[in-house]
Amino acid sequence: MVKPKAAVFASGTGSNFTAIMEADDLRCDVALLVCDVQTAKVIEKAKRLNVQTYVFHPKSFANKSAYETELLHVLREYGIDWVFLAGYMRLIGDVLLEAYSGKIVNIHPSYLPEFPGKDAIGQAYRAGVSETGVTIHFVDEGMDTGPIIKQEKVSIQTDDTIETLAKKIHALEHELY
Ligand code: GRF
């Protein structure tokens, strides 16, 4: 059976990208990494794994619609069916949402709807709550608001530091995604 083709969008370290690539029960082929940060570590990771990369510079486009239109061309060239956001630090706009309706998925390091947005691990830690988590959800026009596919909780112990908490959350992310 021909597997659907996926692109991973990432802006940073790429530990989730690596986890996806190393999963042995993956039901799609990751054909492309899309990255908006020229210096992101994820680019080297993709090259080492022989995944094609498309790196773009958002500021060289007039606006979000302009760079997403370009991304759409690239995604179509590669025959991409699904988009997985893995630490992609930009909101997806109308161009991609319309073209890939119901086919864009994100991972977020909190138990949504708690702690959406940036630094979700830090937000939860500083709020002094006893649990947070990881959520995988479909992407809509909001910030971390689309329909939830899967989520799991992570407890925050009194002796947790932000580093130990981040480690637990990332380990769970890599398992779930
Ligand atoms: C992850 O915590 C992900 O949930 C969030 O950004 C982080 C990316 O980490 N959206 P990495 O680049 O996959 O290591």
Short mmCIF file of N, CA and C and ligand atoms in Angstrom, two decimals:
data_model
loop_
_atom_site.label_atom_id
_atom_site.label_comp_id
_atom_site.label_asym_id
_atom_site.label_seq_id
_atom_site.Cartn_x
_atom_site.Cartn_y
_atom_site.Cartn_z
N MET A 1 0.84 -1.21 0.00
CA MET A 1 0.00 0.00 0.00
C MET A 1 0.87 1.25 0.00
N VAL A 2 0.50 2.22 -0.83
CA VAL A 2 1.27 3.47 -0.88
C VAL A 2 0.92 4.31 0.35
N LYS A 3 1.94 4.73 1.05
CA LYS A 3 1.69 5.54 2.25
C LYS A 3 1.47 7.00 1.87
N PRO A 4 0.60 7.71 2.62
CA PRO A 4 0.47 9.15 2.37
C PRO A 4 1.79 9.86 2.66
N LYS A 5 1.99 10.98 1.99
CA LYS A 5 3.23 11.73 2.18
C LYS A 5 3.02 12.88 3.15
N ALA A 6 4.00 13.04 4.03
CA ALA A 6 3.90 14.10 5.04
C ALA A 6 5.07 15.05 4.94
N ALA A 7 4.79 16.30 5.34
CA ALA A 7 5.87 17.28 5.56
C ALA A 7 5.85 17.62 7.04
N VAL A 8 7.03 17.75 7.63
CA VAL A 8 7.13 18.25 9.00
C VAL A 8 7.59 19.70 8.92
N PHE A 9 6.91 20.58 9.66
CA PHE A 9 7.31 21.99 9.75
C PHE A 9 7.96 22.18 11.12
N ALA A 10 9.14 22.73 11.16
CA ALA A 10 9.82 22.95 12.44
C ALA A 10 10.67 24.20 12.36
N SER A 11 10.95 24.78 13.54
CA SER A 11 11.75 26.01 13.59
C SER A 11 12.98 25.87 14.48
N GLY A 12 13.12 24.73 15.17
CA GLY A 12 14.16 24.71 16.21
C GLY A 12 15.01 23.45 16.26
N THR A 13 15.02 22.85 17.43
CA THR A 13 15.92 21.74 17.71
C THR A 13 15.59 20.48 16.91
N GLY A 14 14.32 20.18 16.82
CA GLY A 14 13.92 19.04 16.00
C GLY A 14 13.90 17.70 16.72
N SER A 15 13.75 17.71 18.04
CA SER A 15 13.71 16.41 18.72
C SER A 15 12.42 15.65 18.36
N ASN A 16 11.33 16.39 18.15
CA ASN A 16 10.10 15.71 17.72
C ASN A 16 10.21 15.20 16.29
N PHE A 17 10.88 15.97 15.45
CA PHE A 17 11.12 15.52 14.08
C PHE A 17 11.88 14.18 14.10
N THR A 18 12.94 14.13 14.90
CA THR A 18 13.73 12.89 14.99
C THR A 18 12.88 11.74 15.52
N ALA A 19 12.07 12.03 16.53
CA ALA A 19 11.22 10.97 17.10
C ALA A 19 10.25 10.43 16.04
N ILE A 20 9.70 11.32 15.25
CA ILE A 20 8.78 10.88 14.18
C ILE A 20 9.55 9.98 13.21
N MET A 21 10.74 10.42 12.83
CA MET A 21 11.53 9.67 11.85
C MET A 21 11.93 8.29 12.38
N GLU A 22 12.11 8.22 13.70
CA GLU A 22 12.56 6.94 14.28
C GLU A 22 11.42 6.00 14.64
N ALA A 23 10.18 6.47 14.55
CA ALA A 23 9.05 5.61 14.91
C ALA A 23 8.95 4.45 13.92
N ASP A 24 8.76 3.24 14.44
CA ASP A 24 8.73 2.13 13.47
C ASP A 24 7.33 1.80 12.97
N ASP A 25 6.32 2.49 13.51
CA ASP A 25 4.97 2.20 13.03
C ASP A 25 4.36 3.40 12.30
N LEU A 26 5.22 4.19 11.69
CA LEU A 26 4.75 5.40 11.01
C LEU A 26 3.91 5.03 9.78
N ARG A 27 2.70 5.63 9.71
CA ARG A 27 1.82 5.29 8.60
C ARG A 27 1.88 6.32 7.46
N CYS A 28 2.96 7.09 7.42
CA CYS A 28 3.16 7.99 6.29
C CYS A 28 4.65 8.08 6.00
N ASP A 29 4.97 8.59 4.83
CA ASP A 29 6.38 8.84 4.49
C ASP A 29 6.67 10.31 4.70
N VAL A 30 7.67 10.61 5.51
CA VAL A 30 8.05 12.01 5.68
C VAL A 30 8.95 12.39 4.51
N ALA A 31 8.38 13.16 3.58
CA ALA A 31 9.09 13.46 2.34
C ALA A 31 9.79 14.81 2.39
N LEU A 32 9.47 15.63 3.39
CA LEU A 32 9.98 17.00 3.38
C LEU A 32 10.01 17.61 4.78
N LEU A 33 11.09 18.35 5.05
CA LEU A 33 11.12 19.21 6.25
C LEU A 33 11.02 20.65 5.75
N VAL A 34 10.09 21.40 6.33
CA VAL A 34 9.97 22.83 6.03
C VAL A 34 10.43 23.60 7.26
N CYS A 35 11.33 24.54 7.07
CA CYS A 35 11.88 25.28 8.20
C CYS A 35 11.98 26.76 7.86
N ASP A 36 11.64 27.61 8.83
CA ASP A 36 11.66 29.06 8.62
C ASP A 36 12.85 29.74 9.29
N VAL A 37 13.78 28.96 9.83
CA VAL A 37 14.94 29.54 10.54
C VAL A 37 16.21 28.90 9.96
N GLN A 38 16.99 29.71 9.28
CA GLN A 38 18.17 29.18 8.57
C GLN A 38 19.17 28.45 9.47
N THR A 39 19.22 28.83 10.75
CA THR A 39 20.22 28.27 11.65
C THR A 39 19.66 27.14 12.53
N ALA A 40 18.43 26.72 12.28
CA ALA A 40 17.79 25.72 13.15
C ALA A 40 18.52 24.37 13.08
N LYS A 41 18.67 23.77 14.24
CA LYS A 41 19.36 22.47 14.30
C LYS A 41 18.63 21.37 13.54
N VAL A 42 17.32 21.53 13.42
CA VAL A 42 16.52 20.50 12.75
C VAL A 42 16.97 20.29 11.29
N ILE A 43 17.54 21.32 10.68
CA ILE A 43 17.94 21.20 9.27
C ILE A 43 19.03 20.14 9.10
N GLU A 44 20.02 20.18 10.00
CA GLU A 44 21.10 19.18 9.94
C GLU A 44 20.55 17.78 10.19
N LYS A 45 19.61 17.71 11.14
CA LYS A 45 19.01 16.40 11.45
C LYS A 45 18.33 15.81 10.22
N ALA A 46 17.62 16.66 9.50
CA ALA A 46 16.91 16.18 8.30
C ALA A 46 17.92 15.72 7.24
N LYS A 47 18.99 16.50 7.09
CA LYS A 47 19.99 16.14 6.07
C LYS A 47 20.61 14.80 6.40
N ARG A 48 20.94 14.61 7.68
CA ARG A 48 21.54 13.33 8.09
C ARG A 48 20.60 12.16 7.82
N LEU A 49 19.30 12.42 7.91
CA LEU A 49 18.32 11.35 7.68
C LEU A 49 17.86 11.29 6.22
N ASN A 50 18.54 12.04 5.37
CA ASN A 50 18.21 12.07 3.94
C ASN A 50 16.78 12.54 3.65
N VAL A 51 16.29 13.46 4.48
CA VAL A 51 14.97 14.04 4.21
C VAL A 51 15.21 15.37 3.50
N GLN A 52 14.50 15.60 2.41
CA GLN A 52 14.63 16.86 1.68
C GLN A 52 14.22 18.02 2.57
N THR A 53 14.90 19.15 2.42
CA THR A 53 14.56 20.31 3.26
C THR A 53 14.17 21.49 2.37
N TYR A 54 13.24 22.26 2.85
CA TYR A 54 12.91 23.54 2.22
C TYR A 54 13.00 24.59 3.31
N VAL A 55 14.02 25.43 3.22
CA VAL A 55 14.24 26.47 4.22
C VAL A 55 13.86 27.80 3.59
N PHE A 56 13.01 28.55 4.25
CA PHE A 56 12.61 29.84 3.69
C PHE A 56 12.82 30.95 4.71
N HIS A 57 12.81 32.17 4.20
CA HIS A 57 13.08 33.33 5.04
C HIS A 57 11.82 34.20 5.01
N PRO A 58 10.97 34.09 6.01
CA PRO A 58 9.68 34.78 5.97
C PRO A 58 9.79 36.28 5.67
N LYS A 59 10.86 36.90 6.18
CA LYS A 59 10.97 38.37 6.00
C LYS A 59 11.23 38.77 4.55
N SER A 60 11.61 37.82 3.70
CA SER A 60 11.85 38.20 2.31
C SER A 60 10.55 38.13 1.49
N PHE A 61 9.44 37.84 2.15
CA PHE A 61 8.13 37.85 1.47
C PHE A 61 7.33 39.04 1.99
N ALA A 62 6.36 39.48 1.18
CA ALA A 62 5.56 40.65 1.57
C ALA A 62 4.73 40.38 2.82
N ASN A 63 4.20 39.17 2.94
CA ASN A 63 3.35 38.85 4.09
C ASN A 63 3.15 37.32 4.18
N LYS A 64 2.35 36.92 5.16
CA LYS A 64 2.13 35.48 5.39
C LYS A 64 1.51 34.78 4.17
N SER A 65 0.54 35.46 3.52
CA SER A 65 -0.09 34.83 2.35
C SER A 65 0.94 34.58 1.26
N ALA A 66 1.89 35.51 1.11
CA ALA A 66 2.90 35.37 0.06
C ALA A 66 3.81 34.17 0.35
N TYR A 67 4.28 34.03 1.59
CA TYR A 67 5.18 32.89 1.81
C TYR A 67 4.42 31.57 1.87
N GLU A 68 3.17 31.63 2.33
CA GLU A 68 2.39 30.38 2.34
C GLU A 68 2.03 29.94 0.92
N THR A 69 1.84 30.89 0.01
CA THR A 69 1.57 30.54 -1.38
C THR A 69 2.78 29.81 -1.97
N GLU A 70 3.97 30.32 -1.63
CA GLU A 70 5.20 29.67 -2.07
C GLU A 70 5.32 28.27 -1.43
N LEU A 71 5.03 28.19 -0.13
CA LEU A 71 5.08 26.88 0.54
C LEU A 71 4.12 25.89 -0.11
N LEU A 72 2.95 26.40 -0.47
CA LEU A 72 1.95 25.54 -1.08
C LEU A 72 2.47 24.94 -2.39
N HIS A 73 3.16 25.76 -3.19
CA HIS A 73 3.77 25.24 -4.43
C HIS A 73 4.73 24.10 -4.11
N VAL A 74 5.55 24.32 -3.09
CA VAL A 74 6.57 23.32 -2.73
C VAL A 74 5.87 22.05 -2.23
N LEU A 75 4.88 22.21 -1.38
CA LEU A 75 4.17 21.04 -0.84
C LEU A 75 3.54 20.23 -1.99
N ARG A 76 3.00 20.95 -2.97
CA ARG A 76 2.35 20.26 -4.11
C ARG A 76 3.38 19.56 -4.97
N GLU A 77 4.53 20.21 -5.14
CA GLU A 77 5.62 19.60 -5.91
C GLU A 77 6.01 18.24 -5.32
N TYR A 78 6.02 18.19 -3.99
CA TYR A 78 6.40 16.95 -3.30
C TYR A 78 5.21 16.01 -3.10
N GLY A 79 4.04 16.41 -3.52
CA GLY A 79 2.86 15.56 -3.36
C GLY A 79 2.48 15.33 -1.91
N ILE A 80 2.64 16.37 -1.08
CA ILE A 80 2.39 16.23 0.36
C ILE A 80 0.89 16.15 0.67
N ASP A 81 0.52 15.14 1.46
CA ASP A 81 -0.88 14.96 1.88
C ASP A 81 -1.15 15.53 3.27
N TRP A 82 -0.16 15.41 4.16
CA TRP A 82 -0.35 15.81 5.57
C TRP A 82 0.79 16.72 6.01
N VAL A 83 0.47 17.64 6.90
CA VAL A 83 1.49 18.52 7.48
C VAL A 83 1.50 18.33 9.00
N PHE A 84 2.68 18.05 9.53
CA PHE A 84 2.83 17.91 10.99
C PHE A 84 3.72 19.04 11.50
N LEU A 85 3.17 19.85 12.38
CA LEU A 85 3.95 20.94 12.98
C LEU A 85 4.67 20.37 14.19
N ALA A 86 5.98 20.60 14.23
CA ALA A 86 6.77 20.09 15.36
C ALA A 86 7.71 21.20 15.81
N GLY A 87 7.15 22.12 16.62
CA GLY A 87 7.95 23.26 17.04
C GLY A 87 8.08 24.30 15.94
N TYR A 88 7.04 24.44 15.13
CA TYR A 88 7.01 25.49 14.09
C TYR A 88 6.42 26.72 14.76
N MET A 89 7.20 27.79 14.86
CA MET A 89 6.82 28.91 15.72
C MET A 89 6.03 30.01 15.01
N ARG A 90 5.21 29.61 14.05
CA ARG A 90 4.37 30.58 13.36
C ARG A 90 2.94 30.07 13.28
N LEU A 91 1.99 31.00 13.31
CA LEU A 91 0.60 30.60 13.12
C LEU A 91 0.39 30.26 11.64
N ILE A 92 -0.34 29.21 11.38
CA ILE A 92 -0.67 28.85 10.00
C ILE A 92 -1.79 29.78 9.53
N GLY A 93 -1.63 30.30 8.31
CA GLY A 93 -2.61 31.25 7.78
C GLY A 93 -3.61 30.62 6.83
N ASP A 94 -4.45 31.48 6.28
CA ASP A 94 -5.58 31.02 5.44
C ASP A 94 -5.15 30.18 4.24
N VAL A 95 -4.03 30.54 3.61
CA VAL A 95 -3.64 29.85 2.38
C VAL A 95 -3.44 28.35 2.65
N LEU A 96 -2.66 28.04 3.69
CA LEU A 96 -2.41 26.62 3.99
C LEU A 96 -3.61 25.96 4.66
N LEU A 97 -4.33 26.72 5.50
CA LEU A 97 -5.50 26.13 6.16
C LEU A 97 -6.55 25.70 5.14
N GLU A 98 -6.72 26.52 4.11
CA GLU A 98 -7.72 26.16 3.09
C GLU A 98 -7.25 24.99 2.24
N ALA A 99 -5.98 25.02 1.84
CA ALA A 99 -5.46 23.97 0.96
C ALA A 99 -5.35 22.62 1.68
N TYR A 100 -5.03 22.67 2.98
CA TYR A 100 -4.83 21.43 3.75
C TYR A 100 -5.85 21.33 4.90
N SER A 101 -7.09 21.64 4.58
CA SER A 101 -8.15 21.60 5.58
C SER A 101 -8.23 20.23 6.27
N GLY A 102 -8.13 20.20 7.57
CA GLY A 102 -8.21 18.94 8.32
C GLY A 102 -6.99 18.05 8.18
N LYS A 103 -5.93 18.56 7.60
CA LYS A 103 -4.73 17.74 7.35
C LYS A 103 -3.48 18.37 7.95
N ILE A 104 -3.68 19.31 8.87
CA ILE A 104 -2.52 19.92 9.56
C ILE A 104 -2.66 19.61 11.04
N VAL A 105 -1.60 19.04 11.59
CA VAL A 105 -1.63 18.57 12.99
C VAL A 105 -0.48 19.24 13.74
N ASN A 106 -0.73 19.56 15.01
CA ASN A 106 0.29 20.21 15.84
C ASN A 106 0.47 19.45 17.15
N ILE A 107 1.67 19.56 17.69
CA ILE A 107 1.90 19.05 19.05
C ILE A 107 2.19 20.24 19.95
N HIS A 108 1.59 20.23 21.14
CA HIS A 108 1.77 21.35 22.06
C HIS A 108 2.10 20.81 23.45
N PRO A 109 3.10 21.42 24.11
CA PRO A 109 3.53 20.87 25.40
C PRO A 109 2.72 21.35 26.60
N SER A 110 1.41 21.19 26.54
CA SER A 110 0.55 21.41 27.72
C SER A 110 -0.73 20.61 27.49
N TYR A 111 -1.53 20.53 28.55
CA TYR A 111 -2.82 19.86 28.44
C TYR A 111 -3.83 20.93 28.03
N LEU A 112 -3.95 21.13 26.71
CA LEU A 112 -4.84 22.19 26.21
C LEU A 112 -6.28 21.93 26.66
N PRO A 113 -7.10 22.96 26.92
CA PRO A 113 -6.84 24.37 26.58
C PRO A 113 -5.97 25.14 27.58
N GLU A 114 -5.41 24.44 28.58
CA GLU A 114 -4.53 25.15 29.51
C GLU A 114 -3.22 25.52 28.81
N PHE A 115 -2.72 26.68 29.09
CA PHE A 115 -1.39 27.14 28.67
C PHE A 115 -1.12 27.06 27.17
N PRO A 116 -1.95 27.70 26.36
CA PRO A 116 -1.63 27.79 24.94
C PRO A 116 -0.48 28.79 24.72
N GLY A 117 0.05 28.83 23.52
CA GLY A 117 1.05 29.85 23.17
C GLY A 117 2.45 29.45 23.55
N LYS A 118 3.32 30.47 23.54
CA LYS A 118 4.75 30.22 23.75
C LYS A 118 5.06 29.80 25.18
N ASP A 119 6.16 29.10 25.34
CA ASP A 119 6.70 28.70 26.65
C ASP A 119 5.63 28.05 27.53
N ALA A 120 4.92 27.10 26.97
CA ALA A 120 3.83 26.44 27.71
C ALA A 120 4.35 25.69 28.93
N ILE A 121 5.56 25.17 28.84
CA ILE A 121 6.12 24.43 29.98
C ILE A 121 6.41 25.41 31.11
N GLY A 122 7.05 26.52 30.76
CA GLY A 122 7.34 27.57 31.75
C GLY A 122 6.06 28.15 32.34
N GLN A 123 5.07 28.35 31.50
CA GLN A 123 3.78 28.89 31.99
C GLN A 123 3.20 27.98 33.07
N ALA A 124 3.19 26.67 32.78
CA ALA A 124 2.61 25.71 33.73
C ALA A 124 3.44 25.66 35.01
N TYR A 125 4.75 25.65 34.85
CA TYR A 125 5.65 25.57 36.01
C TYR A 125 5.43 26.77 36.93
N ARG A 126 5.41 27.95 36.33
CA ARG A 126 5.28 29.18 37.13
C ARG A 126 3.89 29.32 37.73
N ALA A 127 2.90 28.70 37.11
CA ALA A 127 1.54 28.78 37.65
C ALA A 127 1.39 27.94 38.91
N GLY A 128 2.35 27.05 39.17
CA GLY A 128 2.32 26.24 40.39
C GLY A 128 1.25 25.16 40.37
N VAL A 129 0.82 24.74 39.19
CA VAL A 129 -0.20 23.69 39.10
C VAL A 129 0.45 22.33 39.34
N SER A 130 -0.37 21.33 39.65
CA SER A 130 0.20 20.02 39.96
C SER A 130 0.29 19.10 38.74
N GLU A 131 -0.34 19.52 37.65
CA GLU A 131 -0.17 18.73 36.43
C GLU A 131 -0.29 19.60 35.18
N THR A 132 0.39 19.11 34.16
CA THR A 132 0.28 19.74 32.85
C THR A 132 0.21 18.58 31.86
N GLY A 133 0.77 18.69 30.66
CA GLY A 133 0.67 17.54 29.77
C GLY A 133 1.13 17.83 28.36
N VAL A 134 0.66 17.01 27.48
CA VAL A 134 0.99 17.11 26.05
C VAL A 134 -0.30 16.93 25.26
N THR A 135 -0.48 17.72 24.22
CA THR A 135 -1.68 17.61 23.39
C THR A 135 -1.30 17.55 21.91
N ILE A 136 -1.98 16.68 21.20
CA ILE A 136 -1.85 16.64 19.74
C ILE A 136 -3.22 17.02 19.18
N HIS A 137 -3.23 17.99 18.29
CA HIS A 137 -4.53 18.51 17.83
C HIS A 137 -4.48 18.95 16.37
N PHE A 138 -5.65 18.99 15.75
CA PHE A 138 -5.75 19.56 14.41
C PHE A 138 -5.57 21.07 14.53
N VAL A 139 -5.03 21.64 13.47
CA VAL A 139 -4.75 23.08 13.48
C VAL A 139 -5.90 23.84 12.84
N ASP A 140 -6.35 24.88 13.54
CA ASP A 140 -7.31 25.82 12.94
C ASP A 140 -6.68 27.20 12.97
N GLU A 141 -7.47 28.24 12.79
CA GLU A 141 -6.87 29.58 12.67
C GLU A 141 -6.41 30.15 14.01
N GLY A 142 -6.78 29.52 15.10
CA GLY A 142 -6.39 30.04 16.42
C GLY A 142 -5.01 29.57 16.86
N MET A 143 -4.63 30.04 18.04
CA MET A 143 -3.34 29.64 18.61
C MET A 143 -3.57 28.42 19.51
N ASP A 144 -3.23 27.23 19.02
CA ASP A 144 -3.34 25.98 19.78
C ASP A 144 -4.79 25.68 20.19
N THR A 145 -5.72 25.90 19.25
CA THR A 145 -7.14 25.79 19.60
C THR A 145 -7.92 24.69 18.86
N GLY A 146 -7.34 24.03 17.88
CA GLY A 146 -8.13 23.10 17.07
C GLY A 146 -8.55 21.83 17.80
N PRO A 147 -9.42 21.03 17.16
CA PRO A 147 -9.92 19.81 17.77
C PRO A 147 -8.79 18.86 18.24
N ILE A 148 -8.98 18.35 19.45
CA ILE A 148 -7.92 17.52 20.06
C ILE A 148 -7.99 16.08 19.55
N ILE A 149 -6.83 15.55 19.20
CA ILE A 149 -6.72 14.17 18.72
C ILE A 149 -6.34 13.27 19.88
N LYS A 150 -5.39 13.72 20.66
CA LYS A 150 -4.90 12.90 21.77
C LYS A 150 -4.23 13.81 22.79
N GLN A 151 -4.40 13.50 24.07
CA GLN A 151 -3.65 14.25 25.08
C GLN A 151 -3.41 13.39 26.31
N GLU A 152 -2.29 13.67 26.95
CA GLU A 152 -1.95 12.94 28.18
C GLU A 152 -1.39 13.91 29.20
N LYS A 153 -1.60 13.53 30.47
CA LYS A 153 -1.15 14.42 31.56
C LYS A 153 0.24 14.05 32.05
N VAL A 154 0.92 15.04 32.58
CA VAL A 154 2.23 14.85 33.23
C VAL A 154 2.11 15.52 34.59
N SER A 155 2.48 14.80 35.66
CA SER A 155 2.36 15.44 36.98
C SER A 155 3.59 16.28 37.26
N ILE A 156 3.38 17.36 38.00
CA ILE A 156 4.49 18.22 38.40
C ILE A 156 4.72 17.97 39.90
N GLN A 157 5.87 17.37 40.21
CA GLN A 157 6.20 17.06 41.62
C GLN A 157 6.81 18.30 42.28
N THR A 158 6.78 18.30 43.60
CA THR A 158 7.31 19.49 44.30
C THR A 158 8.82 19.64 44.06
N ASP A 159 9.51 18.53 43.81
CA ASP A 159 10.96 18.66 43.57
C ASP A 159 11.31 18.80 42.08
N ASP A 160 10.30 18.94 41.24
CA ASP A 160 10.61 19.17 39.81
C ASP A 160 11.19 20.56 39.61
N THR A 161 12.18 20.65 38.75
CA THR A 161 12.64 21.96 38.29
C THR A 161 12.04 22.13 36.90
N ILE A 162 12.22 23.30 36.33
CA ILE A 162 11.69 23.48 34.98
C ILE A 162 12.39 22.52 34.01
N GLU A 163 13.65 22.21 34.30
CA GLU A 163 14.41 21.31 33.42
C GLU A 163 13.88 19.87 33.52
N THR A 164 13.62 19.40 34.75
CA THR A 164 13.14 18.01 34.88
C THR A 164 11.73 17.90 34.28
N LEU A 165 10.95 18.96 34.47
CA LEU A 165 9.60 18.95 33.90
C LEU A 165 9.67 18.92 32.37
N ALA A 166 10.54 19.76 31.82
CA ALA A 166 10.68 19.80 30.35
C ALA A 166 11.10 18.43 29.82
N LYS A 167 11.99 17.77 30.55
CA LYS A 167 12.47 16.45 30.11
C LYS A 167 11.31 15.44 30.06
N LYS A 168 10.48 15.47 31.10
CA LYS A 168 9.33 14.53 31.14
C LYS A 168 8.36 14.83 30.00
N ILE A 169 8.12 16.11 29.77
CA ILE A 169 7.17 16.49 28.72
C ILE A 169 7.70 16.10 27.34
N HIS A 170 8.97 16.36 27.11
CA HIS A 170 9.52 16.02 25.79
C HIS A 170 9.52 14.50 25.57
N ALA A 171 9.80 13.74 26.62
CA ALA A 171 9.79 12.28 26.47
C ALA A 171 8.38 11.82 26.06
N LEU A 172 7.38 12.40 26.69
CA LEU A 172 6.00 12.02 26.35
C LEU A 172 5.64 12.48 24.93
N GLU A 173 6.10 13.67 24.57
CA GLU A 173 5.85 14.17 23.20
C GLU A 173 6.38 13.18 22.17
N HIS A 174 7.60 12.73 22.41
CA HIS A 174 8.25 11.84 21.43
C HIS A 174 7.51 10.51 21.30
N GLU A 175 6.93 10.08 22.41
CA GLU A 175 6.16 8.83 22.38
C GLU A 175 4.83 9.03 21.66
N LEU A 176 4.14 10.14 21.99
CA LEU A 176 2.79 10.34 21.43
C LEU A 176 2.78 10.72 19.96
N TYR A 177 3.74 11.54 19.55
CA TYR A 177 3.64 12.09 18.19
C TYR A 177 3.97 11.02 17.16
C1 GRF B 1 7.99 21.01 21.50
O1 GRF B 1 7.87 21.10 22.90
C2 GRF B 1 6.67 21.22 20.82
O2 GRF B 1 5.59 20.73 21.53
C3 GRF B 1 6.58 22.72 20.77
O3 GRF B 1 7.89 23.13 20.44
C4 GRF B 1 8.82 22.17 20.95
C5 GRF B 1 9.71 21.75 19.82
O4 GRF B 1 10.77 20.93 20.24
N1 GRF B 1 5.56 23.15 19.86
P1 GRF B 1 11.66 20.16 19.19
O5 GRF B 1 12.21 21.20 18.21
O6 GRF B 1 10.84 19.13 18.53
O7 GRF B 1 12.79 19.57 19.98
#
